[in-house]
Tab-separated table of C-alpha atoms and ligand atoms in Angstrom:
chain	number	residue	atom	x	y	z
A	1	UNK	CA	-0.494	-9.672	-20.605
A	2	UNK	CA	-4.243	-10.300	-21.450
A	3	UNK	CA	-3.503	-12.468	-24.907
A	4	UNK	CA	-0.642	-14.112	-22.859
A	5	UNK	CA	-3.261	-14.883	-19.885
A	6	UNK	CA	-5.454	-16.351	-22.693
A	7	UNK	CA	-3.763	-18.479	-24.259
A	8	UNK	CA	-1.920	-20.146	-21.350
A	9	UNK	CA	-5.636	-20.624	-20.591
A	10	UNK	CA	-6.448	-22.400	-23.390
A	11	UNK	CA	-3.487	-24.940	-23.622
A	12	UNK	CA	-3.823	-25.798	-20.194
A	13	UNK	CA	-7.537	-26.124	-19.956
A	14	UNK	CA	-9.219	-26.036	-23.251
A	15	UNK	CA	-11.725	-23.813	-21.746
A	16	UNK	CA	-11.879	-19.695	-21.840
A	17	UNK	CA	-11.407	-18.669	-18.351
A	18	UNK	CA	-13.611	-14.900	-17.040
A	19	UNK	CA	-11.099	-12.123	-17.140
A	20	UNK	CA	-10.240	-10.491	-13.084
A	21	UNK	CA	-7.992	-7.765	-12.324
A	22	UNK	CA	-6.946	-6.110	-9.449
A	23	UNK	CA	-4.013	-3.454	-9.058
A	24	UNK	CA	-1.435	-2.169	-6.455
A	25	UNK	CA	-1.370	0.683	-4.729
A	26	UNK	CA	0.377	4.222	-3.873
A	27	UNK	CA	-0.323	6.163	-0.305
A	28	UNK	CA	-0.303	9.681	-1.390
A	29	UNK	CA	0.542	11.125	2.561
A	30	UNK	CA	-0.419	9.564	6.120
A	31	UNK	CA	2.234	7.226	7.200
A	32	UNK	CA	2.743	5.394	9.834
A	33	UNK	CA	-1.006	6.518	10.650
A	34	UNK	CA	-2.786	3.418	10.824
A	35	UNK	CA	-1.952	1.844	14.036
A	36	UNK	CA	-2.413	5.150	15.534
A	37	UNK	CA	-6.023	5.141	14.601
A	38	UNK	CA	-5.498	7.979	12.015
A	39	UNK	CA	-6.016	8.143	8.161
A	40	UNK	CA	-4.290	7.304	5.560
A	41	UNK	CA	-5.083	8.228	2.020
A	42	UNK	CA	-4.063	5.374	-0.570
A	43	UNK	CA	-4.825	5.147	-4.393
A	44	UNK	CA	-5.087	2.083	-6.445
A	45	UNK	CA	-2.615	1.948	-10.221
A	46	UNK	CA	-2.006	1.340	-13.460
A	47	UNK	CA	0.036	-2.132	-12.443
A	48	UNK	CA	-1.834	-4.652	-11.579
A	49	UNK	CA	-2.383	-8.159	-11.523
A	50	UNK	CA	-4.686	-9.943	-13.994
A	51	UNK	CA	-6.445	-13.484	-13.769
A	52	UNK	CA	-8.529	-16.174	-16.063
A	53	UNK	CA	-10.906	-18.067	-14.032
A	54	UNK	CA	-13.452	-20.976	-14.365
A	55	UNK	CA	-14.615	-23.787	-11.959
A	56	UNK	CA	-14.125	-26.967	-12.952
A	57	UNK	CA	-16.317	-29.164	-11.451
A	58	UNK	CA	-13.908	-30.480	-8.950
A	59	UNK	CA	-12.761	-30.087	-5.108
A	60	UNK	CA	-9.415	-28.692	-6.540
A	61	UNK	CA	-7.505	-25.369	-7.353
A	62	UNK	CA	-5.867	-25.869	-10.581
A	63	UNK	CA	-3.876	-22.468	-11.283
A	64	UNK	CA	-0.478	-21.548	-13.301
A	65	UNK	CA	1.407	-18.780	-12.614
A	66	UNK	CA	3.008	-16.935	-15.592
A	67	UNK	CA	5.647	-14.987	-13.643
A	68	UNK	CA	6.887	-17.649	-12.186
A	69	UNK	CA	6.297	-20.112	-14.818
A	70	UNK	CA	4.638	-23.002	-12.494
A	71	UNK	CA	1.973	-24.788	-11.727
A	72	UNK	CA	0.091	-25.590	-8.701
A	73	UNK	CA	-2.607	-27.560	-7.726
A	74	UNK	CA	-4.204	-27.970	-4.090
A	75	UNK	CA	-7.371	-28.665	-2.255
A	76	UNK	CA	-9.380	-26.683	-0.226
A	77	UNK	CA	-8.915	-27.985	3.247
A	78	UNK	CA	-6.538	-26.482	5.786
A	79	UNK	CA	-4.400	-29.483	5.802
A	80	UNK	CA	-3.889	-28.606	2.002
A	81	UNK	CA	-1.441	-25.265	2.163
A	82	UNK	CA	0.348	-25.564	-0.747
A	83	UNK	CA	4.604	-25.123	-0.759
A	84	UNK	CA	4.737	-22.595	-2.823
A	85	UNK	CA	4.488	-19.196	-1.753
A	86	UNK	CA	3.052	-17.432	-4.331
A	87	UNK	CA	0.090	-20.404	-4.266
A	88	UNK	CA	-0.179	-19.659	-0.040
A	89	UNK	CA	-1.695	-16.561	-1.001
A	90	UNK	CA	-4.789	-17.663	-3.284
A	91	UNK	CA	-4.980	-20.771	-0.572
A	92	UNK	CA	-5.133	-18.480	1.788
A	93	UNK	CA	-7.611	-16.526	-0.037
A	94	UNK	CA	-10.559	-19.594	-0.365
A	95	UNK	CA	-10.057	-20.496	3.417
A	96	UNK	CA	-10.476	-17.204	4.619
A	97	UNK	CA	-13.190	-16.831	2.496
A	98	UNK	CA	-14.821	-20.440	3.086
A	99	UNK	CA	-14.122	-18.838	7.250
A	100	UNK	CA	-16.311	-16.194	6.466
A	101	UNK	CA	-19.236	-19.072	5.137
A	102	UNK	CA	-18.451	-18.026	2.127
A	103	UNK	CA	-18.724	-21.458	-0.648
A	104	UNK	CA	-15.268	-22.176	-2.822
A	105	UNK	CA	-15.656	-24.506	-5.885
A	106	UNK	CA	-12.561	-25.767	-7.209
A	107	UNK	CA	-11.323	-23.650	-10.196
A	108	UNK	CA	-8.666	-23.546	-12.787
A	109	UNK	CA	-6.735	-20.168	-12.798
A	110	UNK	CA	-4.063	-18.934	-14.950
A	111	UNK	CA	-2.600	-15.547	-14.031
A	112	UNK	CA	0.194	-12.660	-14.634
A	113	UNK	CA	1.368	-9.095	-13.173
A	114	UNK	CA	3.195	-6.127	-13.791
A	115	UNK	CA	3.438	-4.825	-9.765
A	116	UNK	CA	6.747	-5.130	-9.116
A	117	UNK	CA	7.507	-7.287	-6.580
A	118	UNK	CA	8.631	-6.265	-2.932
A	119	UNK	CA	8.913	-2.662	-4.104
A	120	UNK	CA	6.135	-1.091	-1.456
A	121	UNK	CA	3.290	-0.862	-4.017
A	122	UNK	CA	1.695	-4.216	-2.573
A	123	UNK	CA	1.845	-6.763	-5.419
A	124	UNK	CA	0.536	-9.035	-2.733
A	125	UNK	CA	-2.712	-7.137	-1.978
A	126	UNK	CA	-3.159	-6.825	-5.774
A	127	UNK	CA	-2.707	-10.901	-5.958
A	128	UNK	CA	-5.304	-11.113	-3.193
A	129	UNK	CA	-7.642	-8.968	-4.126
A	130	UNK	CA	-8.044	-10.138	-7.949
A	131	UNK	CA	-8.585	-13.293	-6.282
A	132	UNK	CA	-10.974	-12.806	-3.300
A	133	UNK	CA	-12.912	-10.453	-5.697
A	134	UNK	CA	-13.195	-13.222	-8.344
A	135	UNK	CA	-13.477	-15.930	-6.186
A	136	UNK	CA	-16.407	-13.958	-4.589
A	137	UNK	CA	-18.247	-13.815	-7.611
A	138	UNK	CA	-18.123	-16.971	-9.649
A	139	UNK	CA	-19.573	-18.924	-6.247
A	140	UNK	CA	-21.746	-16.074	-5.942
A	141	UNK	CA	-21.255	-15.193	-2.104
A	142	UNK	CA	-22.431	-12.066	-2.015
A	143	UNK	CA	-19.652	-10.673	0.224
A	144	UNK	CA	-19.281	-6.944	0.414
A	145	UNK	CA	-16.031	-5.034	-0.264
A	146	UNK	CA	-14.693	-4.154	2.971
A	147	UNK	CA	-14.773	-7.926	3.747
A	148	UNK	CA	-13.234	-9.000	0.505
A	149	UNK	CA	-10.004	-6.720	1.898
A	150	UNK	CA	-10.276	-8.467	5.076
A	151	UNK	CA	-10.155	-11.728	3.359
A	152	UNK	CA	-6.944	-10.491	1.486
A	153	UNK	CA	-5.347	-9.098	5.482
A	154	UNK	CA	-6.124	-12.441	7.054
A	155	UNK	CA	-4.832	-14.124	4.430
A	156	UNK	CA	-1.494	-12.245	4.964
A	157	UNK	CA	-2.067	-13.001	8.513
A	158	UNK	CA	-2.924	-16.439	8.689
A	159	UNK	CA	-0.745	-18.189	5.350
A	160	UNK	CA	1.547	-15.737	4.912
A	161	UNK	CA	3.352	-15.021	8.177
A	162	UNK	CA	2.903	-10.824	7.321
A	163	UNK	CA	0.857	-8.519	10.221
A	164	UNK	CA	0.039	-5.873	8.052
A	165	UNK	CA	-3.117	-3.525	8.497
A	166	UNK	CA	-5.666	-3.215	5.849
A	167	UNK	CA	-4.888	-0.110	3.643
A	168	UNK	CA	-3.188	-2.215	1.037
A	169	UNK	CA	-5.995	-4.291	0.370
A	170	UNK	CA	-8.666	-1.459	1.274
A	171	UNK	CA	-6.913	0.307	-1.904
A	172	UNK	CA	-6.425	-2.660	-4.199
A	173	UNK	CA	-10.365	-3.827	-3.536
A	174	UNK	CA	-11.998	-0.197	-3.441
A	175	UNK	CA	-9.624	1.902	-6.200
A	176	UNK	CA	-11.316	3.964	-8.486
A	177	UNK	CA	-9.328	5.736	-11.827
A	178	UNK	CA	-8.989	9.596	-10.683
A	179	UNK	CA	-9.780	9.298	-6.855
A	180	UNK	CA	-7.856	8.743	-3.886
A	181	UNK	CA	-9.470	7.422	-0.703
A	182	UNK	CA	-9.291	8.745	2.761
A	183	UNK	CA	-9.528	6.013	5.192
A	184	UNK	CA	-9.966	6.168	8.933
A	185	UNK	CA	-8.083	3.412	10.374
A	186	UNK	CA	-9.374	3.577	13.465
A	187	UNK	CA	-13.341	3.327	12.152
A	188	UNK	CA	-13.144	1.708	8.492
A	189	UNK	CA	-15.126	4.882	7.615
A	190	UNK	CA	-13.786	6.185	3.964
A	191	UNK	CA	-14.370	8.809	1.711
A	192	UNK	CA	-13.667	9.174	-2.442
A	193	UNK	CA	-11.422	12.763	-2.973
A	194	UNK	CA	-11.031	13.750	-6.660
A	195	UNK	CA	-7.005	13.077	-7.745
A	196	UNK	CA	-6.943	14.435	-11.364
A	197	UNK	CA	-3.052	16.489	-11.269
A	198	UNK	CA	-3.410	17.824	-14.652
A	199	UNK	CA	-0.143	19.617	-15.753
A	200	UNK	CA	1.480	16.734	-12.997
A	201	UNK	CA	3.260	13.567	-13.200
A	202	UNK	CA	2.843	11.189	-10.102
A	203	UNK	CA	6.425	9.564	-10.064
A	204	UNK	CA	8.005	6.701	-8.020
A	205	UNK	CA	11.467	6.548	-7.478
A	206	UNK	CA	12.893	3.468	-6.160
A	207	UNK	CA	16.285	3.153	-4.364
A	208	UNK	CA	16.307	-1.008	-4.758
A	209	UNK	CA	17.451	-0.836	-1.162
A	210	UNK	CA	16.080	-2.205	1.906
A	211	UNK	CA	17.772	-1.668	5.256
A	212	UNK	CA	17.357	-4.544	8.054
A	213	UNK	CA	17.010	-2.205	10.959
A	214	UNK	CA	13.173	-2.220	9.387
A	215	UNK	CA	11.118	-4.844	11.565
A	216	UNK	CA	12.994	-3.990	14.899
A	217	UNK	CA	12.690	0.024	14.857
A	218	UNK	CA	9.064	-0.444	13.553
A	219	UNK	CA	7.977	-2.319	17.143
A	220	UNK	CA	10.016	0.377	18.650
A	221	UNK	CA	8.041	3.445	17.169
A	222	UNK	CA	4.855	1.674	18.265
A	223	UNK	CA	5.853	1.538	21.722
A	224	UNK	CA	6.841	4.684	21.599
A	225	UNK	CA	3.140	5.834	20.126
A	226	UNK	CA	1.747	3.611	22.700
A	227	UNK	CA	3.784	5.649	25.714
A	228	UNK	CA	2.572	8.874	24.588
A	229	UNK	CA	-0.912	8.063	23.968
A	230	UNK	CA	-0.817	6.665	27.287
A	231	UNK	CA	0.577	9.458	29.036
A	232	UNK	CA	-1.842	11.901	27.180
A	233	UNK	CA	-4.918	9.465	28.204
A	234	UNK	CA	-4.254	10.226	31.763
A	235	UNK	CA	-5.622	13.922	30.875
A	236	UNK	CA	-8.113	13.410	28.475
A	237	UNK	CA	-9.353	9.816	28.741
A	238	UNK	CA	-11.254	10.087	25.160
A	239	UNK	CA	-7.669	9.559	23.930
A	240	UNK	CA	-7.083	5.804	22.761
A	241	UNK	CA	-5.324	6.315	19.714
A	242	UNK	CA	-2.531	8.959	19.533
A	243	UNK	CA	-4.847	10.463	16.536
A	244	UNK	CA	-7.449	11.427	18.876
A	245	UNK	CA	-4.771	14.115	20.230
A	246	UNK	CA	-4.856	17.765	19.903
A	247	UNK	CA	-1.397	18.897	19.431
A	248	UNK	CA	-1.188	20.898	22.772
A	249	UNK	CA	-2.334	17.674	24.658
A	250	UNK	CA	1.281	16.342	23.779
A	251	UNK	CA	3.052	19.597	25.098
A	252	UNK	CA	1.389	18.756	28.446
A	253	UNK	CA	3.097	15.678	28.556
A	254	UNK	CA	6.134	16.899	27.941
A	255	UNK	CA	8.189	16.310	30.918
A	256	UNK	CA	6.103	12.945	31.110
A	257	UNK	CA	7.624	10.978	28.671
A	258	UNK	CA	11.168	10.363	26.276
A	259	UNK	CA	12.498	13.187	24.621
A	260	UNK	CA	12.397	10.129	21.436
A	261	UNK	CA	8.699	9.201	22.688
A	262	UNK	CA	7.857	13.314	22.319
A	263	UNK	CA	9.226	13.174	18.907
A	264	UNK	CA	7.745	10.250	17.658
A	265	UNK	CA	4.348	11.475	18.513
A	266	UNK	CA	4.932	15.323	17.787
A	267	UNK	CA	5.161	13.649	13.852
A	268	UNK	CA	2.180	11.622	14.036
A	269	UNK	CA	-0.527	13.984	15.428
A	270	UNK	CA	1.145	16.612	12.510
A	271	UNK	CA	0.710	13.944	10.087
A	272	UNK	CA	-2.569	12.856	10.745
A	273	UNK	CA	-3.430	16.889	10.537
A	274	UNK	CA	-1.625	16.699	6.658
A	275	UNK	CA	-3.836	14.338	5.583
A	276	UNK	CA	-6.709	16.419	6.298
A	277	UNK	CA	-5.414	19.306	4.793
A	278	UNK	CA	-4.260	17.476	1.521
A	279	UNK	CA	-8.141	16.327	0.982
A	280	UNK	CA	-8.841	20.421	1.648
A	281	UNK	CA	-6.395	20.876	-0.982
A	282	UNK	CA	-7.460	18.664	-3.129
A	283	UNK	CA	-10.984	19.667	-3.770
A	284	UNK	CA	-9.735	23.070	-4.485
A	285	UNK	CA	-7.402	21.564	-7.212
A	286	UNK	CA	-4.394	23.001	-5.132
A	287	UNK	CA	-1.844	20.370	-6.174
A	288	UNK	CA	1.290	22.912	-5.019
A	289	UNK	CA	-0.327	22.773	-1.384
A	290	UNK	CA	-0.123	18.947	-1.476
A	291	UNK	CA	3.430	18.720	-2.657
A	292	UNK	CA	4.226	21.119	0.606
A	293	UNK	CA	2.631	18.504	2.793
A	294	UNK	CA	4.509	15.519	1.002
A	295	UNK	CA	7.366	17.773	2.058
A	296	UNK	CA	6.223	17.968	5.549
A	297	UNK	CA	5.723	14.443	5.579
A	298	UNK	CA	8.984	13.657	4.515
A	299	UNK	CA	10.564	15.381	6.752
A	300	UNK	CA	8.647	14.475	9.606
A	301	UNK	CA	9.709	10.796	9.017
A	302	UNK	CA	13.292	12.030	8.743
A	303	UNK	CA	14.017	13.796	11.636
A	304	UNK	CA	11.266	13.195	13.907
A	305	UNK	CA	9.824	9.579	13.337
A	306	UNK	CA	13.873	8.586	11.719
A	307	UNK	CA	12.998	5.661	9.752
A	308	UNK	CA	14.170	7.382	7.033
A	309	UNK	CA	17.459	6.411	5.354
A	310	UNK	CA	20.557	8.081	3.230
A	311	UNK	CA	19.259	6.875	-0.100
A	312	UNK	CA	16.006	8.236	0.538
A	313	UNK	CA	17.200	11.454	2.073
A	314	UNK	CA	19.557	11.986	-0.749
A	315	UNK	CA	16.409	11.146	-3.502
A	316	UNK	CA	14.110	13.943	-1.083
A	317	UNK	CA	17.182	16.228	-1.812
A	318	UNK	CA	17.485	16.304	-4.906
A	319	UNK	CA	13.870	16.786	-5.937
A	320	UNK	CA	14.183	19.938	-4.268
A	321	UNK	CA	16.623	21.007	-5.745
A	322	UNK	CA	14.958	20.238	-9.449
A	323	UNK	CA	11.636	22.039	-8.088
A	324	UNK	CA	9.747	18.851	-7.747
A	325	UNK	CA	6.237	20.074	-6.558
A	326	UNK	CA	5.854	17.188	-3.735
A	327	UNK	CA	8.101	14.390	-2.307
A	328	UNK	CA	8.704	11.884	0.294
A	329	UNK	CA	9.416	8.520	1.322
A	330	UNK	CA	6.842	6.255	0.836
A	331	UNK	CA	5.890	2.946	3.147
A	332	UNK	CA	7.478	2.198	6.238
A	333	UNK	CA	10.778	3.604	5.665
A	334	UNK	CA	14.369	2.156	5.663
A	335	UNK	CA	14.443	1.874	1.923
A	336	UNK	CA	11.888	1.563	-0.742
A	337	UNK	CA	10.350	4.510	-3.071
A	338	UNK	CA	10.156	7.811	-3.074
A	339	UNK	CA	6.733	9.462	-4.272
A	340	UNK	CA	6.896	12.245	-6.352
A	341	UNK	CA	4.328	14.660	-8.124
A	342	UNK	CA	6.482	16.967	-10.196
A	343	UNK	CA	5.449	19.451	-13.272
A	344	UNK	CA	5.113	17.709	-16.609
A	345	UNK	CA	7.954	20.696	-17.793
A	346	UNK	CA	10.422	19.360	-15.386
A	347	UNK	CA	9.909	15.878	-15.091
A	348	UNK	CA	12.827	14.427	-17.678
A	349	UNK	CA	15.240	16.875	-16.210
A	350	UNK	CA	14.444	15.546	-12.908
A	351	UNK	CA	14.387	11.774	-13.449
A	352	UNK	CA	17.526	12.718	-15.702
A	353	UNK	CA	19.289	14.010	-12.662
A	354	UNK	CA	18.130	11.585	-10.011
A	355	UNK	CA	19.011	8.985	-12.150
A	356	UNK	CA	22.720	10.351	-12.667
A	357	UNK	CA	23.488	11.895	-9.019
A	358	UNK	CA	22.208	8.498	-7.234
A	359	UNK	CA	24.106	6.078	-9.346
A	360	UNK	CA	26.979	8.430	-8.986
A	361	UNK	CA	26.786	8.431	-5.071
A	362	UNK	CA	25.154	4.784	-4.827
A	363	UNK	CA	26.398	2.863	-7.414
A	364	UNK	CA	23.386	1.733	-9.019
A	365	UNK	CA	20.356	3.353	-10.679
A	366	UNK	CA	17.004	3.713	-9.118
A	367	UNK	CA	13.878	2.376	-10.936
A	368	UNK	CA	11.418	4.701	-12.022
A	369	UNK	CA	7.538	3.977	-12.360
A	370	UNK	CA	5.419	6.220	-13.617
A	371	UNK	CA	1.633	6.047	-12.161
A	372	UNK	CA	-1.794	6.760	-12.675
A	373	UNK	CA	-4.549	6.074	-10.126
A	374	UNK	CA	-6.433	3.565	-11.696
A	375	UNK	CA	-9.339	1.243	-10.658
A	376	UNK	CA	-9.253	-1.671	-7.941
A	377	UNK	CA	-10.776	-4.857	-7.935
A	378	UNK	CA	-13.103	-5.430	-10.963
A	379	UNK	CA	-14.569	-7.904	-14.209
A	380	UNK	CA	-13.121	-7.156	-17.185
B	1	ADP	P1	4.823	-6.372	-1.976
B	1	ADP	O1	5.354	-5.223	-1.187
B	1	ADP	O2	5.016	-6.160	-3.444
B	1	ADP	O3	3.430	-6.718	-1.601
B	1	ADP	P2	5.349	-8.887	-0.735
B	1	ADP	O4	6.613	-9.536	-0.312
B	1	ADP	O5	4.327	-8.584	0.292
B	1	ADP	O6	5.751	-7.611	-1.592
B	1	ADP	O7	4.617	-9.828	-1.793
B	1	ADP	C1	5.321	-10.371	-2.873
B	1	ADP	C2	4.882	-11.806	-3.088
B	1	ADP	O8	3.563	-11.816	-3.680
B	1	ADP	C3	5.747	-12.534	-4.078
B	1	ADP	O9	6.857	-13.147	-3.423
B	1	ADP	C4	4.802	-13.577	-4.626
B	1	ADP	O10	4.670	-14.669	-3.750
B	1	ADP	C5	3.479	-12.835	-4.655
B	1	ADP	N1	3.284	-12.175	-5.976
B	1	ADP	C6	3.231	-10.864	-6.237
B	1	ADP	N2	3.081	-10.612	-7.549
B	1	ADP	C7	3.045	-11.814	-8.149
B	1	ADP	C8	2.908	-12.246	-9.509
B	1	ADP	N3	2.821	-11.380	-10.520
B	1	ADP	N4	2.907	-13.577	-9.745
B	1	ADP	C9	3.019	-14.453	-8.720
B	1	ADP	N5	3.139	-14.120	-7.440
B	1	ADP	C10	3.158	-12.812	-7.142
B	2	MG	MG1	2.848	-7.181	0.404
């Protein structure tokens, strides 16, 4: 990728551009957290997305994408949103940065990634972040970290029609090889916890489906947080987020709100609970602890939060079954990957199986990626 970066570089501009790159990310446990003010507790990878930079003197953004093999160039002023959408997201990048008073010199670019696309481990973030980190640094702006994710959120926001929160980018800007990072949502507050599963492969499993009900059930399980939180407010008025609940709080509710509403928020205060205890297990190395909780999780967003689906239920299965140490769903649901830390000794016969009882039930294969927590945002 790098000698490929290069030499694009060089035909295109003559020049040698500064090496950037940023990477995607995994949530190890604490989903659908965030808008509930709790944590969740994301890791940056070993795919990532890699950039050659230099100004160039002009008012313009000169940059070639190798993935998809074309070439953009725009200006810096709002009126200038380029068509392309893979170009709307470094646009968006310089005005959100040039908001924040930050200065943008034209540049050349030249760029390439191995995220897969679309498959829940936030290629976009990654494509964001290599770029507000870089862009940060050859104007020299100065801007601190948890800004440069902000930059890479609003930029989602504003040029890219998505309303997502800011773990993605939190991870992709702040990773660090070996270390998960437990984020309150609710505070920006974070804390470094040691990740190093020796004896453990951390193992995606994606089921290349993606089930439409997504968007729609999503603003339903909001409400749904928002009706509880409410109701358990009128108690204890220190409650704003449903994370600030205590468990029994909800069972005084009870009779208060939806049998679904109940539900809903019976899985989010436990999960905000499992990602506490997963940090507790983590610094005592107690990896078969945190493969309960991914367990717990995954259940939890089965039966309780349902955005689950068959393909995932069917992948949550089966790693029981092959004594896979930890699984679950990972993202919002309805599709995607399943996240798995599994014993070195039983990984093959578990990807061997997975891979032959899905297509056998589904009809297609689903894509494995192997990854390592790796670092964020950074020079090479
Ligand atoms: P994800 O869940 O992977 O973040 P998104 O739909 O949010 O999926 O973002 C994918 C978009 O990000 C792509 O359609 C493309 O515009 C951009 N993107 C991601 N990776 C690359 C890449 N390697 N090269 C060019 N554009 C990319
Ligand atoms: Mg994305």
């Amino acid at each position: 990728m790098k000698q490929k970066i290069q030499e694009k570089f060089k035909s295109l501009f003559a020049t040698e551009g500064t090496l950037y790159m940023s990477s995607g990310r995994i949530n190890l446990i604490g989903e659908h957290t965030d808008y509930n003010g709790g944590y969740v507790f994301p890791g940056a990878i070993n795919f990532g997305i890699m950039a050659a930079i230099e100004p160039n003197g002009t008012d313009k953004v000169k940059v070639f994408s190798i993935d998809f093999d074309e070439y953009v160039e725009f200006g810096l002023r709002e009126e200038d949103k380029p068509a392309q959408q893979w170009a709307r997201y470094i646009f968006g990048v310089c005005r959100e940065t040039i908001k924040r008073g930050g200065k943008v010199k034209g540049f050349n670019a030249v760029f390439a990634g191995d995220v897969p696309l679309g498959a829940g481990l936030s290629s976009s973030a990654a494509l964001e972040s290599v770029f507000a980190f870089a862009i940060n640094e050859i104007n020299g702006n100065g801007i601190e970290k948890f800004e440069l994710a902000k930059i890479g959120q609003s930029t989602e926001h504003n040029y890219c029609g998505v309303k997502c929160g800011i773990m993605d980018q939190f991870a992709s800007i702040f990773g660090k090889e070996g270390s998960l990072m437990r984020l309150n949502c609710k505070t920006g507050e974070y804390k470094y916890f040691p990740f190093h599963p020796k004896g453990y492969k951390l193992v995606l499993l994606d089921t290349c489906v993606k089930h439409e009900l997504a968007s729609s059930a999503y603003n339903k399980r909001r409400e749904s947080c928002e009706k509880a939180a409410a109701a358990i407010k009128k108690n204890h008025p220190e409650v704003d987020f449903l994370s600030d609940a205590k468990r029994v709080w909800l069972d005084e509710v009870r009779d208060q709100i939806s049998q679904e509403d109940f539900l809903r928020a019976e899985y989010v205060i436990g999960e905000v609970q499992r990602v506490l205890d997963v940090c507790d297990a983590l610094e005592r190395d107690d990896y078969e602890t945190v493969g309960e909780m991914m367990y717990q999780t995954h259940f939890g967003l089965s039966r309780l939060y349902e955005v689950s689906c068959e393909e995932l239920d069917f992948l949550n299965k089966l790693a029981r079954k092959c004594d896979v140490t930890g699984s679950r769903v990972m993202g919002g649901g309805f599709g995607g990957c399943t996240i798995n830390l599994v014993k070195d000794e039983l990984y093959d016969a578990f990807i061997k199986t997975a891979t032959e009882k899905f297509t056998e039930k589904f009809g297609h294969a689903p894509k494995i990626y192997n990854v390592v927590i790796s670092d964020g945002a950074r020079k090479l």
